[in-house]
Short mmCIF file of N, CA and C and ligand atoms in Angstrom, two decimals:
data_model
loop_
_atom_site.label_atom_id
_atom_site.label_comp_id
_atom_site.label_asym_id
_atom_site.label_seq_id
_atom_site.Cartn_x
_atom_site.Cartn_y
_atom_site.Cartn_z
N MET C 1 -6.08 -14.59 -29.06
CA MET C 1 -7.67 -13.85 -28.08
C MET C 1 -7.35 -14.88 -26.94
N THR C 2 -8.16 -13.38 -25.68
CA THR C 2 -8.12 -14.04 -24.48
C THR C 2 -9.27 -15.05 -24.04
N THR C 3 -9.58 -15.48 -23.95
CA THR C 3 -10.86 -17.11 -22.73
C THR C 3 -10.90 -16.07 -21.61
N TRP C 4 -12.03 -15.65 -21.55
CA TRP C 4 -12.34 -15.06 -20.30
C TRP C 4 -12.50 -16.34 -19.52
N ILE C 5 -13.31 -16.32 -17.96
CA ILE C 5 -13.11 -17.62 -17.42
C ILE C 5 -14.88 -16.76 -16.50
N ASP C 6 -15.97 -17.61 -16.52
CA ASP C 6 -16.87 -17.09 -15.52
C ASP C 6 -16.48 -17.77 -13.79
N ILE C 7 -16.08 -16.79 -12.82
CA ILE C 7 -16.63 -16.76 -11.38
C ILE C 7 -16.48 -17.38 -10.51
N GLY C 8 -18.54 -16.54 -11.08
CA GLY C 8 -19.26 -16.52 -10.27
C GLY C 8 -20.05 -14.30 -10.56
N THR C 9 -20.54 -14.06 -9.44
CA THR C 9 -21.15 -12.72 -9.04
C THR C 9 -20.32 -11.56 -8.49
N LEU C 10 -20.26 -10.75 -8.25
CA LEU C 10 -19.77 -9.74 -7.55
C LEU C 10 -20.46 -9.99 -5.83
N ASP C 11 -21.50 -10.72 -5.56
CA ASP C 11 -21.89 -10.08 -4.28
C ASP C 11 -21.62 -11.88 -3.55
N ASP C 12 -20.71 -12.98 -4.38
CA ASP C 12 -20.05 -13.84 -3.50
C ASP C 12 -18.78 -13.42 -3.83
N ILE C 13 -18.34 -12.10 -3.06
CA ILE C 13 -16.82 -11.99 -2.99
C ILE C 13 -17.41 -10.57 -1.78
N PRO C 14 -17.12 -10.99 -0.79
CA PRO C 14 -17.48 -9.41 0.36
C PRO C 14 -16.90 -8.48 0.28
N GLN C 15 -17.55 -6.66 0.01
CA GLN C 15 -16.68 -6.25 -0.23
C GLN C 15 -15.51 -6.25 0.69
N ARG C 16 -14.52 -5.30 0.57
CA ARG C 16 -13.33 -5.32 0.96
C ARG C 16 -12.88 -5.96 0.91
N GLY C 17 -11.84 -7.29 0.87
CA GLY C 17 -12.82 -9.02 1.08
C GLY C 17 -12.05 -9.78 -0.07
N ALA C 18 -11.91 -10.60 -0.66
CA ALA C 18 -10.70 -11.60 -1.19
C ALA C 18 -11.84 -12.75 -0.93
N ARG C 19 -11.89 -13.23 -2.47
CA ARG C 19 -11.89 -14.87 -2.80
C ARG C 19 -10.78 -15.64 -3.08
N THR C 20 -10.47 -16.39 -3.05
CA THR C 20 -9.75 -17.36 -3.62
C THR C 20 -10.62 -18.34 -5.13
N VAL C 21 -9.69 -18.21 -5.87
CA VAL C 21 -9.70 -18.62 -6.66
C VAL C 21 -8.74 -20.28 -7.70
N GLN C 22 -9.12 -21.52 -7.50
CA GLN C 22 -8.47 -22.67 -8.23
C GLN C 22 -8.70 -22.23 -9.81
N ILE C 23 -7.62 -22.64 -10.51
CA ILE C 23 -7.89 -22.70 -11.48
C ILE C 23 -6.81 -23.94 -12.01
N ALA C 24 -7.16 -24.63 -12.61
CA ALA C 24 -5.95 -26.58 -12.91
C ALA C 24 -5.08 -26.48 -13.73
N GLY C 25 -3.83 -26.44 -13.30
CA GLY C 25 -2.29 -26.13 -13.59
C GLY C 25 -2.40 -24.46 -13.14
N GLN C 26 -2.47 -24.22 -12.25
CA GLN C 26 -1.79 -22.72 -12.38
C GLN C 26 -2.57 -22.16 -10.67
N LYS C 27 -1.39 -21.39 -10.36
CA LYS C 27 -0.79 -21.22 -9.07
C LYS C 27 -2.49 -20.60 -8.87
N ASP C 28 -3.15 -20.22 -6.83
CA ASP C 28 -4.24 -19.17 -6.51
C ASP C 28 -4.51 -18.05 -7.13
N LEU C 29 -5.39 -18.52 -7.31
CA LEU C 29 -5.49 -16.69 -7.59
C LEU C 29 -6.66 -16.26 -6.66
N ALA C 30 -6.32 -14.52 -6.06
CA ALA C 30 -7.48 -13.82 -5.58
C ALA C 30 -8.03 -12.88 -5.88
N VAL C 31 -9.58 -12.75 -6.23
CA VAL C 31 -9.71 -12.12 -6.68
C VAL C 31 -10.20 -11.18 -5.09
N PHE C 32 -10.42 -9.98 -5.22
CA PHE C 32 -10.69 -8.43 -4.32
C PHE C 32 -11.26 -8.06 -4.59
N ARG C 33 -12.33 -7.89 -3.94
CA ARG C 33 -13.18 -6.72 -4.01
C ARG C 33 -13.13 -5.94 -2.91
N THR C 34 -12.85 -4.17 -3.76
CA THR C 34 -12.53 -3.43 -3.24
C THR C 34 -14.60 -1.92 -1.73
N GLY C 35 -13.39 -1.48 -1.58
CA GLY C 35 -15.03 -1.06 -1.10
C GLY C 35 -16.01 -0.43 -1.81
N ASP C 36 -15.69 0.42 -3.28
CA ASP C 36 -16.70 1.06 -4.57
C ASP C 36 -16.34 0.19 -5.39
N ASP C 37 -16.52 -1.28 -4.63
CA ASP C 37 -16.79 -2.32 -5.93
C ASP C 37 -15.86 -2.32 -6.70
N HIS C 38 -14.42 -2.29 -6.92
CA HIS C 38 -13.98 -2.89 -8.27
C HIS C 38 -13.50 -3.63 -7.63
N VAL C 39 -13.54 -4.86 -8.95
CA VAL C 39 -12.91 -5.83 -8.81
C VAL C 39 -11.63 -6.46 -9.11
N PHE C 40 -10.03 -6.83 -8.65
CA PHE C 40 -8.69 -7.26 -8.92
C PHE C 40 -8.89 -8.65 -8.56
N ALA C 41 -8.07 -8.77 -9.63
CA ALA C 41 -7.23 -10.58 -9.34
C ALA C 41 -5.56 -11.22 -9.61
N LEU C 42 -4.95 -10.76 -8.62
CA LEU C 42 -4.14 -11.10 -8.51
C LEU C 42 -3.69 -12.86 -7.79
N VAL C 43 -2.28 -13.29 -8.24
CA VAL C 43 -1.77 -14.84 -8.04
C VAL C 43 -2.13 -14.10 -6.52
N ASN C 44 -2.74 -15.10 -5.67
CA ASN C 44 -2.63 -15.42 -4.04
C ASN C 44 -1.52 -15.35 -2.65
N GLU C 45 -0.11 -14.81 -3.48
CA GLU C 45 1.46 -15.33 -3.00
C GLU C 45 1.74 -13.63 -3.40
N CYS C 46 1.98 -13.14 -1.37
CA CYS C 46 2.84 -11.27 -1.42
C CYS C 46 4.43 -12.14 -2.53
N PRO C 47 4.70 -10.44 -2.96
CA PRO C 47 5.87 -11.29 -3.42
C PRO C 47 6.55 -11.63 -2.31
N HIS C 48 7.00 -10.17 -0.90
CA HIS C 48 7.82 -11.21 0.09
C HIS C 48 7.68 -12.32 0.06
N LYS C 49 6.92 -13.44 0.76
CA LYS C 49 7.42 -14.02 1.24
C LYS C 49 6.11 -15.71 1.49
N LYS C 50 5.86 -14.37 -0.15
CA LYS C 50 4.59 -15.55 -0.42
C LYS C 50 2.72 -15.22 0.47
N GLY C 51 3.20 -14.45 1.21
CA GLY C 51 1.29 -14.89 1.89
C GLY C 51 1.12 -14.82 1.26
N PRO C 52 -0.66 -15.18 2.32
CA PRO C 52 -2.14 -15.02 1.67
C PRO C 52 -2.19 -14.47 1.50
N LEU C 53 -2.30 -13.25 0.14
CA LEU C 53 -2.84 -12.07 0.28
C LEU C 53 -4.69 -11.92 0.13
N SER C 54 -5.12 -13.40 0.03
CA SER C 54 -6.09 -13.31 0.15
C SER C 54 -7.28 -12.86 1.08
N GLN C 55 -6.03 -13.40 1.83
CA GLN C 55 -6.39 -13.04 3.88
C GLN C 55 -5.33 -11.29 4.25
N GLY C 56 -5.31 -10.94 3.99
CA GLY C 56 -4.94 -9.69 3.87
C GLY C 56 -6.08 -8.32 4.15
N ILE C 57 -5.95 -7.88 4.39
CA ILE C 57 -7.13 -6.01 4.55
C ILE C 57 -7.22 -5.39 3.91
N VAL C 58 -8.40 -5.08 2.64
CA VAL C 58 -8.28 -4.45 1.88
C VAL C 58 -8.91 -3.26 2.29
N HIS C 59 -7.70 -1.64 1.54
CA HIS C 59 -8.27 -0.40 2.08
C HIS C 59 -7.74 0.10 0.43
N GLY C 60 -8.51 0.72 -0.31
CA GLY C 60 -8.51 1.46 -1.01
C GLY C 60 -8.06 0.24 -2.72
N HIS C 61 -7.54 1.22 -3.24
CA HIS C 61 -6.97 0.14 -3.53
C HIS C 61 -6.16 -1.27 -4.10
N SER C 62 -5.73 -1.61 -2.55
CA SER C 62 -4.34 -1.94 -2.09
C SER C 62 -4.73 -3.56 -1.06
N VAL C 63 -3.77 -3.92 -1.35
CA VAL C 63 -4.05 -4.72 -0.15
C VAL C 63 -2.70 -4.85 0.98
N ALA C 64 -3.26 -5.44 2.38
CA ALA C 64 -2.07 -5.71 3.08
C ALA C 64 -1.77 -7.16 3.53
N CYS C 65 -0.34 -7.36 2.82
CA CYS C 65 -0.42 -8.59 3.04
C CYS C 65 -0.79 -9.36 5.32
N PRO C 66 -1.51 -10.62 5.65
CA PRO C 66 -2.10 -10.33 6.39
C PRO C 66 -0.17 -11.26 7.17
N LEU C 67 1.09 -11.31 6.97
CA LEU C 67 2.40 -12.17 7.34
C LEU C 67 3.04 -10.23 8.27
N HIS C 68 2.78 -9.59 7.25
CA HIS C 68 4.47 -8.68 7.63
C HIS C 68 4.38 -7.69 7.28
N ASN C 69 2.62 -7.11 6.66
CA ASN C 69 1.21 -5.78 6.08
C ASN C 69 2.55 -4.27 5.21
N TRP C 70 3.24 -5.71 4.47
CA TRP C 70 3.41 -4.91 3.53
C TRP C 70 2.34 -4.85 2.65
N ASN C 71 2.41 -3.68 1.67
CA ASN C 71 1.16 -3.00 0.81
C ASN C 71 1.47 -3.40 -0.37
N ILE C 72 0.31 -3.88 -0.75
CA ILE C 72 0.08 -4.59 -2.10
C ILE C 72 -0.86 -3.68 -3.40
N ALA C 73 -0.23 -2.98 -4.21
CA ALA C 73 -1.11 -2.19 -4.98
C ALA C 73 -2.00 -3.21 -6.73
N LEU C 74 -3.46 -3.17 -5.63
CA LEU C 74 -4.29 -4.44 -6.67
C LEU C 74 -4.71 -4.19 -7.89
N ARG C 75 -3.91 -2.88 -7.86
CA ARG C 75 -4.13 -2.47 -10.08
C ARG C 75 -2.63 -3.74 -10.74
N THR C 76 -1.60 -3.39 -9.97
CA THR C 76 -0.02 -3.37 -10.89
C THR C 76 0.49 -4.73 -9.61
N GLY C 77 -0.11 -5.04 -8.68
CA GLY C 77 0.33 -5.80 -8.45
C GLY C 77 1.66 -5.74 -7.19
N GLN C 78 1.93 -4.47 -7.45
CA GLN C 78 3.45 -4.08 -7.14
C GLN C 78 3.48 -3.72 -5.29
N ALA C 79 4.22 -3.61 -4.73
CA ALA C 79 4.59 -3.63 -3.24
C ALA C 79 4.52 -1.97 -3.36
N GLN C 80 4.25 -1.89 -2.82
CA GLN C 80 4.56 0.15 -2.24
C GLN C 80 5.65 0.63 -0.99
N GLY C 81 5.46 1.57 -1.58
CA GLY C 81 6.33 2.22 -0.09
C GLY C 81 8.18 1.83 -0.62
N ALA C 82 8.99 1.45 0.57
CA ALA C 82 10.04 1.27 0.06
C ALA C 82 10.37 -0.09 -0.38
N ASP C 83 9.41 -1.10 0.26
CA ASP C 83 9.34 -2.22 0.09
C ASP C 83 9.22 -3.18 -1.58
N GLU C 84 9.92 -3.43 -2.06
CA GLU C 84 10.36 -3.32 -3.67
C GLU C 84 9.89 -5.35 -3.58
N GLY C 85 8.63 -5.49 -4.75
CA GLY C 85 8.28 -7.16 -5.31
C GLY C 85 6.92 -6.67 -6.06
N CYS C 86 6.45 -7.67 -6.78
CA CYS C 86 5.95 -7.35 -8.07
C CYS C 86 4.53 -8.84 -8.02
N THR C 87 3.65 -9.05 -7.69
CA THR C 87 2.85 -10.26 -8.18
C THR C 87 2.31 -10.51 -8.80
N PRO C 88 1.81 -11.62 -10.15
CA PRO C 88 1.44 -11.43 -10.65
C PRO C 88 -0.13 -10.82 -10.81
N VAL C 89 -1.01 -9.95 -11.65
CA VAL C 89 -1.79 -9.09 -11.79
C VAL C 89 -2.48 -10.43 -13.07
N ILE C 90 -4.29 -10.30 -12.51
CA ILE C 90 -5.10 -11.41 -14.10
C ILE C 90 -5.67 -10.72 -14.48
N GLU C 91 -5.79 -9.92 -15.46
CA GLU C 91 -7.03 -9.40 -16.16
C GLU C 91 -8.81 -9.68 -15.81
N VAL C 92 -9.64 -8.35 -15.53
CA VAL C 92 -10.80 -8.92 -14.53
C VAL C 92 -11.67 -8.34 -15.17
N ARG C 93 -12.43 -8.15 -15.75
CA ARG C 93 -13.94 -7.89 -16.15
C ARG C 93 -15.12 -8.47 -15.58
N GLN C 94 -16.29 -6.73 -15.27
CA GLN C 94 -17.82 -7.21 -15.49
C GLN C 94 -18.29 -7.07 -15.85
N GLU C 95 -19.11 -8.18 -16.57
CA GLU C 95 -20.50 -8.22 -17.87
C GLU C 95 -21.73 -8.81 -17.22
N GLY C 96 -22.04 -7.69 -16.59
CA GLY C 96 -23.66 -7.86 -16.53
C GLY C 96 -24.04 -8.60 -15.63
N GLY C 97 -23.44 -8.20 -14.70
CA GLY C 97 -23.12 -9.09 -13.22
C GLY C 97 -22.42 -9.71 -13.01
N ARG C 98 -22.04 -10.20 -13.40
CA ARG C 98 -20.84 -10.84 -12.74
C ARG C 98 -18.92 -10.83 -13.66
N ILE C 99 -18.12 -11.71 -12.45
CA ILE C 99 -16.84 -11.63 -12.76
C ILE C 99 -16.09 -12.08 -13.55
N LEU C 100 -15.47 -11.45 -14.58
CA LEU C 100 -14.76 -12.89 -15.68
C LEU C 100 -13.33 -12.98 -15.42
N ILE C 101 -13.27 -13.85 -15.80
CA ILE C 101 -10.96 -13.38 -15.20
C ILE C 101 -10.86 -14.24 -17.10
N ALA C 102 -9.05 -13.29 -16.90
CA ALA C 102 -8.34 -13.83 -18.02
C ALA C 102 -8.25 -15.16 -18.24
N GLN C 103 -8.84 -16.33 -18.99
CA GLN C 103 -7.36 -17.90 -18.78
C GLN C 103 -6.32 -17.30 -19.20
N PRO C 104 -5.14 -18.00 -18.00
CA PRO C 104 -3.52 -17.19 -17.95
C PRO C 104 -2.88 -18.54 -19.64
N ASP C 105 -2.21 -17.52 -19.98
CA ASP C 105 -1.51 -17.96 -21.32
C ASP C 105 -1.35 -19.05 -20.96
N ALA C 106 -1.25 -20.65 -20.29
CA ALA C 106 -0.30 -21.60 -20.44
C ALA C 106 -0.89 -22.49 -20.36
N MET C 107 -2.27 -21.79 -19.39
CA MET C 107 -3.41 -23.30 -19.82
C MET C 107 -4.80 -22.86 -21.76
N GLN C 108 -4.14 -21.22 -21.95
CA GLN C 108 -4.83 -21.11 -23.61
C GLN C 108 -3.58 -21.93 -24.42
N ALA C 109 -1.86 -22.54 -24.35
CA ALA C 109 -1.28 -23.14 -25.05
C ALA C 109 -1.77 -24.10 -24.99
N ALA C 110 -2.18 -24.59 -23.59
CA ALA C 110 -2.40 -26.10 -23.36
C ALA C 110 -3.94 -26.39 -24.46
N ALA C 111 -5.07 -26.08 -24.19
CA ALA C 111 -6.05 -25.93 -25.19
C ALA C 111 -6.09 -26.52 -26.49
S1 LIG M 1 4.77 -12.26 3.07
FE1 LIG M 1 3.76 -10.64 2.91
S2 LIG M 1 4.69 -8.61 3.31
FE2 LIG M 1 5.62 -10.75 4.29
#
Protein backbone atom coordinates (compact mmCIF):
# COMPACT_ATOMS: atom_id res chain seq x y z
CA MET A 1 0.00 0.00 0.00
CA THR A 2 1.29 3.45 -0.88
CA THR A 3 1.98 5.83 1.96
CA TRP A 4 1.62 9.49 1.00
CA ILE A 5 3.65 12.36 2.41
CA ASP A 6 2.11 15.84 2.52
CA ILE A 7 4.70 18.33 1.25
CA GLY A 8 2.60 21.50 1.23
CA THR A 9 0.36 23.38 -1.15
CA LEU A 10 0.55 24.13 -4.85
CA ASP A 11 1.36 27.75 -4.01
CA ASP A 12 4.50 26.61 -2.21
CA ILE A 13 5.98 25.86 -5.63
CA PRO A 14 6.58 28.68 -8.11
CA GLN A 15 4.75 28.25 -11.40
CA ARG A 16 7.19 26.90 -14.03
CA GLY A 17 9.56 26.25 -11.16
CA ALA A 18 10.44 23.70 -8.53
CA ARG A 19 11.24 23.19 -4.90
CA THR A 20 13.36 20.53 -3.32
CA VAL A 21 12.14 18.08 -0.72
CA GLN A 22 14.38 16.14 1.63
CA ILE A 23 13.26 12.79 2.95
CA ALA A 24 15.48 11.10 5.51
CA GLY A 25 17.64 8.42 3.97
CA GLN A 26 16.69 9.33 0.40
CA LYS A 27 18.18 11.39 -2.37
CA ASP A 28 16.80 14.91 -2.59
CA LEU A 29 13.66 15.21 -4.67
CA ALA A 30 12.67 18.00 -7.02
CA VAL A 31 8.96 18.79 -7.14
CA PHE A 32 7.97 20.73 -10.24
CA ARG A 33 4.94 22.86 -11.03
CA THR A 34 4.21 23.45 -14.70
CA GLY A 35 2.54 26.46 -16.28
CA ASP A 36 -0.76 24.55 -16.36
CA ASP A 37 -0.44 23.60 -12.67
CA HIS A 38 0.51 19.97 -13.06
CA VAL A 39 2.90 18.72 -10.40
CA PHE A 40 5.66 16.15 -10.93
CA ALA A 41 8.37 14.79 -8.66
CA LEU A 42 11.74 13.42 -9.71
CA VAL A 43 14.98 12.60 -8.00
CA ASN A 44 16.88 15.90 -8.15
CA GLU A 45 19.62 14.53 -10.40
CA CYS A 46 20.01 14.78 -14.13
CA PRO A 47 20.64 11.38 -15.79
CA HIS A 48 23.65 12.93 -17.56
CA LYS A 49 26.00 14.13 -14.79
CA LYS A 50 23.66 14.62 -11.85
CA GLY A 51 22.89 18.29 -12.48
CA PRO A 52 20.29 19.71 -10.03
CA LEU A 53 17.12 19.55 -12.10
CA SER A 54 15.28 21.71 -9.54
CA GLN A 55 17.36 24.64 -10.85
CA GLY A 56 16.44 23.99 -14.47
CA ILE A 57 13.94 25.82 -16.63
CA VAL A 58 10.49 24.26 -16.86
CA HIS A 59 8.88 24.44 -20.28
CA GLY A 60 5.72 22.53 -21.06
CA HIS A 61 6.02 19.23 -19.20
CA SER A 62 9.82 19.11 -19.43
CA VAL A 63 12.74 20.64 -17.60
CA ALA A 64 16.02 21.79 -19.15
CA CYS A 65 18.97 20.75 -16.99
CA PRO A 66 20.92 23.82 -15.79
CA LEU A 67 24.30 22.22 -16.54
CA HIS A 68 24.26 21.05 -20.16
CA ASN A 69 20.69 21.72 -21.22
CA TRP A 70 19.41 18.18 -21.63
CA ASN A 71 15.63 18.11 -21.67
CA ILE A 72 14.01 15.72 -19.23
CA ALA A 73 10.35 14.75 -19.48
CA LEU A 74 8.73 15.40 -16.11
CA ARG A 75 6.20 12.59 -16.43
CA THR A 76 8.70 9.84 -17.21
CA GLY A 77 12.10 11.20 -16.19
CA GLN A 78 13.38 10.28 -19.65
CA ALA A 79 15.93 12.41 -21.48
CA GLN A 80 14.49 13.69 -24.73
CA GLY A 81 15.83 13.71 -28.25
CA ALA A 82 19.17 12.09 -28.93
CA ASP A 83 20.17 12.07 -25.26
CA GLU A 84 19.71 8.86 -23.32
CA GLY A 85 19.10 8.34 -19.64
CA CYS A 86 16.33 8.35 -17.11
CA THR A 87 15.83 9.95 -13.72
CA PRO A 88 13.62 8.12 -11.23
CA VAL A 89 10.10 9.55 -10.95
CA ILE A 90 8.09 9.70 -7.74
CA GLU A 91 4.32 9.44 -7.80
CA VAL A 92 2.49 12.66 -6.90
CA ARG A 93 -1.12 13.60 -6.39
CA GLN A 94 -3.04 16.71 -5.46
CA GLU A 95 -5.79 16.43 -2.90
CA GLY A 96 -7.81 19.28 -1.42
CA GLY A 97 -5.16 21.81 -2.42
CA ARG A 98 -2.36 19.77 -0.82
CA ILE A 99 0.43 18.02 -2.66
CA LEU A 100 1.20 14.46 -1.67
CA ILE A 101 4.14 12.38 -2.80
CA ALA A 102 4.43 8.63 -2.56
CA GLN A 103 6.78 7.48 0.14
CA PRO A 104 9.75 5.75 -1.48
CA ASP A 105 9.73 1.96 -1.14
CA ALA A 106 12.91 1.71 0.90
CA MET A 107 11.35 3.79 3.65
CA GLN A 108 8.22 1.66 3.71
CA ALA A 109 10.31 -1.44 4.13
CA ALA A 110 12.17 0.13 7.05
CA ALA A 111 9.02 1.46 8.74
S1 LIG B 1 24.19 17.17 -16.00
FE1 LIG B 1 22.27 17.59 -16.90
S2 LIG B 1 22.70 17.89 -18.95
FE2 LIG B 1 24.61 17.42 -18.09
